[in-house]
Short mmCIF file of C-alpha atoms and ligand atoms in Angstrom, two decimals:
data_model
loop_
_atom_site.label_atom_id
_atom_site.label_comp_id
_atom_site.label_asym_id
_atom_site.label_seq_id
_atom_site.Cartn_x
_atom_site.Cartn_y
_atom_site.Cartn_z
CA UNK A 28 -10.79 0.76 0.10
CA UNK A 29 -9.82 0.88 3.73
CA UNK A 30 -8.61 4.44 4.25
CA UNK A 31 -6.38 7.17 2.88
CA UNK A 32 -3.01 5.61 3.62
CA UNK A 33 -0.98 8.64 2.61
CA UNK A 34 -0.84 11.76 0.50
CA UNK A 35 2.22 12.10 -1.74
CA UNK A 36 3.74 15.56 -2.16
CA UNK A 37 6.33 16.35 -4.84
CA UNK A 38 9.16 18.55 -3.56
CA UNK A 39 12.31 19.97 -5.13
CA UNK A 40 14.63 19.52 -2.20
CA UNK A 41 13.85 16.76 0.27
CA UNK A 42 16.12 17.91 3.07
CA UNK A 43 14.60 21.38 3.24
CA UNK A 44 11.07 19.98 2.98
CA UNK A 45 11.66 17.49 5.78
CA UNK A 46 12.60 20.39 8.07
CA UNK A 47 9.53 22.33 6.89
CA UNK A 48 7.10 19.45 7.45
CA UNK A 49 8.61 18.60 10.82
CA UNK A 50 7.71 22.13 11.88
CA UNK A 51 4.34 22.12 10.16
CA UNK A 52 3.18 18.76 11.53
CA UNK A 53 5.09 18.99 14.80
CA UNK A 54 6.24 15.40 14.37
CA UNK A 55 9.60 13.98 13.26
CA UNK A 56 10.14 12.30 9.91
CA UNK A 57 10.18 8.61 10.88
CA UNK A 58 11.68 7.18 7.73
CA UNK A 59 13.51 8.11 4.54
CA UNK A 60 13.81 5.62 1.74
CA UNK A 61 15.09 5.62 -1.83
CA UNK A 62 12.97 3.87 -4.47
CA UNK A 63 15.61 3.41 -7.15
CA UNK A 64 13.23 1.95 -9.77
CA UNK A 65 11.10 5.13 -9.61
CA UNK A 66 14.01 7.56 -9.35
CA UNK A 67 12.79 9.03 -6.06
CA UNK A 68 13.85 9.65 -2.50
CA UNK A 69 10.95 9.59 -0.06
CA UNK A 70 10.35 10.78 3.50
CA UNK A 71 7.43 9.78 5.71
CA UNK A 72 5.51 11.47 8.51
CA UNK A 73 2.75 9.93 10.58
CA UNK A 74 -0.34 12.12 10.97
CA UNK A 75 -2.93 10.21 12.98
CA UNK A 76 -4.08 7.24 10.92
CA UNK A 77 -2.58 8.52 7.68
CA UNK A 78 0.84 9.58 6.45
CA UNK A 79 2.46 12.27 4.42
CA UNK A 80 5.01 11.09 1.85
CA UNK A 81 7.43 13.65 0.45
CA UNK A 82 8.96 12.74 -2.91
CA UNK A 83 12.12 14.17 -4.43
CA UNK A 84 13.39 13.20 -7.88
CA UNK A 85 16.86 11.67 -8.14
CA UNK A 86 17.17 12.10 -11.91
CA UNK A 87 15.58 14.01 -14.79
CA UNK A 88 13.57 11.08 -16.12
CA UNK A 89 11.91 10.47 -12.75
CA UNK A 90 8.11 10.93 -12.82
CA UNK A 91 8.61 13.48 -10.02
CA UNK A 92 10.95 15.67 -12.13
CA UNK A 93 8.43 15.62 -14.96
CA UNK A 94 5.62 16.51 -12.56
CA UNK A 95 7.53 19.44 -11.05
CA UNK A 96 8.51 20.80 -14.48
CA UNK A 97 4.86 20.68 -15.55
CA UNK A 98 3.03 21.67 -12.39
CA UNK A 99 5.56 22.76 -9.78
CA UNK A 100 5.75 21.41 -6.26
CA UNK A 101 2.56 20.18 -4.64
CA UNK A 102 0.19 17.28 -4.12
CA UNK A 103 1.25 14.48 -6.45
CA UNK A 104 -0.98 11.54 -5.50
CA UNK A 105 -3.46 10.14 -3.00
CA UNK A 106 -2.86 6.60 -1.82
CA UNK A 107 -5.67 4.32 -0.65
CA UNK A 108 -4.93 1.26 1.40
CA UNK A 109 -6.54 -1.91 0.11
CA UNK A 110 -6.73 -5.37 1.59
CA UNK A 111 -6.04 -7.28 -1.62
CA UNK A 112 -4.36 -5.21 -4.30
CA UNK A 113 -4.76 -7.76 -7.09
CA UNK A 114 -8.50 -8.09 -6.49
CA UNK A 115 -8.86 -4.30 -6.39
CA UNK A 116 -6.86 -3.87 -9.62
CA UNK A 117 -9.10 -6.44 -11.31
CA UNK A 118 -12.24 -4.73 -10.04
CA UNK A 119 -11.18 -1.26 -11.21
CA UNK A 120 -9.86 -2.47 -14.54
CA UNK A 121 -13.21 -4.21 -15.22
CA UNK A 122 -14.91 -0.86 -14.55
CA UNK A 123 -12.73 0.80 -17.21
CA UNK A 124 -10.12 2.49 -15.02
CA UNK A 125 -6.68 2.57 -16.63
CA UNK A 126 -3.96 0.96 -14.53
CA UNK A 127 -0.45 2.35 -14.99
CA UNK A 128 1.08 -0.99 -14.07
CA UNK A 129 -0.34 -4.41 -14.89
CA UNK A 130 1.12 -6.16 -11.89
CA UNK A 131 1.66 -4.72 -8.39
CA UNK A 132 5.09 -3.19 -7.99
CA UNK A 133 7.30 -2.56 -5.00
CA UNK A 134 6.77 0.86 -3.44
CA UNK A 135 8.29 2.60 -0.46
CA UNK A 136 7.38 1.73 3.14
CA UNK A 137 6.96 -2.05 2.62
CA UNK A 138 4.09 -1.73 0.16
CA UNK A 139 2.87 -3.26 -3.06
CA UNK A 140 1.49 -0.46 -5.21
CA UNK A 141 -0.43 0.26 -8.39
CA UNK A 142 -1.25 3.66 -9.91
CA UNK A 143 -4.38 4.64 -11.86
CA UNK A 144 -4.13 7.00 -14.81
CA UNK A 145 -5.27 10.46 -13.67
CA UNK A 146 -7.19 11.10 -16.89
CA UNK A 147 -9.80 8.60 -15.66
CA UNK A 148 -9.96 9.92 -12.09
CA UNK A 149 -10.72 13.64 -12.47
CA UNK A 150 -7.05 14.50 -12.73
CA UNK A 151 -6.06 12.84 -9.46
CA UNK A 152 -3.21 10.35 -9.56
CA UNK A 153 -4.51 7.50 -7.38
CA UNK A 154 -2.24 4.93 -5.78
CA UNK A 155 -3.52 1.65 -4.42
CA UNK A 156 -1.29 0.17 -1.77
CA UNK A 157 -1.24 -3.01 0.22
CA UNK A 158 1.07 -3.81 3.09
CA UNK A 159 3.46 -6.60 2.09
CA UNK A 160 2.81 -9.68 4.11
CA UNK A 161 5.91 -11.09 5.72
ZN1 LIG B 230 2.78 7.03 -2.44
#
């Protein structure tokens, strides 16, 4: 894996959290994006080589609503950038890691993504992401 691409943080109210993180990181939010298929609104901040992704649920069945009900706001996932997501999914699946999606899906910020089940990764929801090639 190439690097930590971003850390995803579940928040209740995106607008308030954008203002908070702009102050905390001393950098403006450079992008907001809705991912309708996941029921989330996202906001991104650049921090050096990595990013912070804030996630707000847009409906009650969103994975982010379920997470907040269970655990409250906080770190939701860690995303690793990979060069070839399909090869990496194959490699991890062969090692016994449970993939939450069988084929890469469209994520925010021009990425193909795949999540690993946290029960096989010490409770950490891991996202693999690969920049979509134009
Ligand atoms: Zn993410």
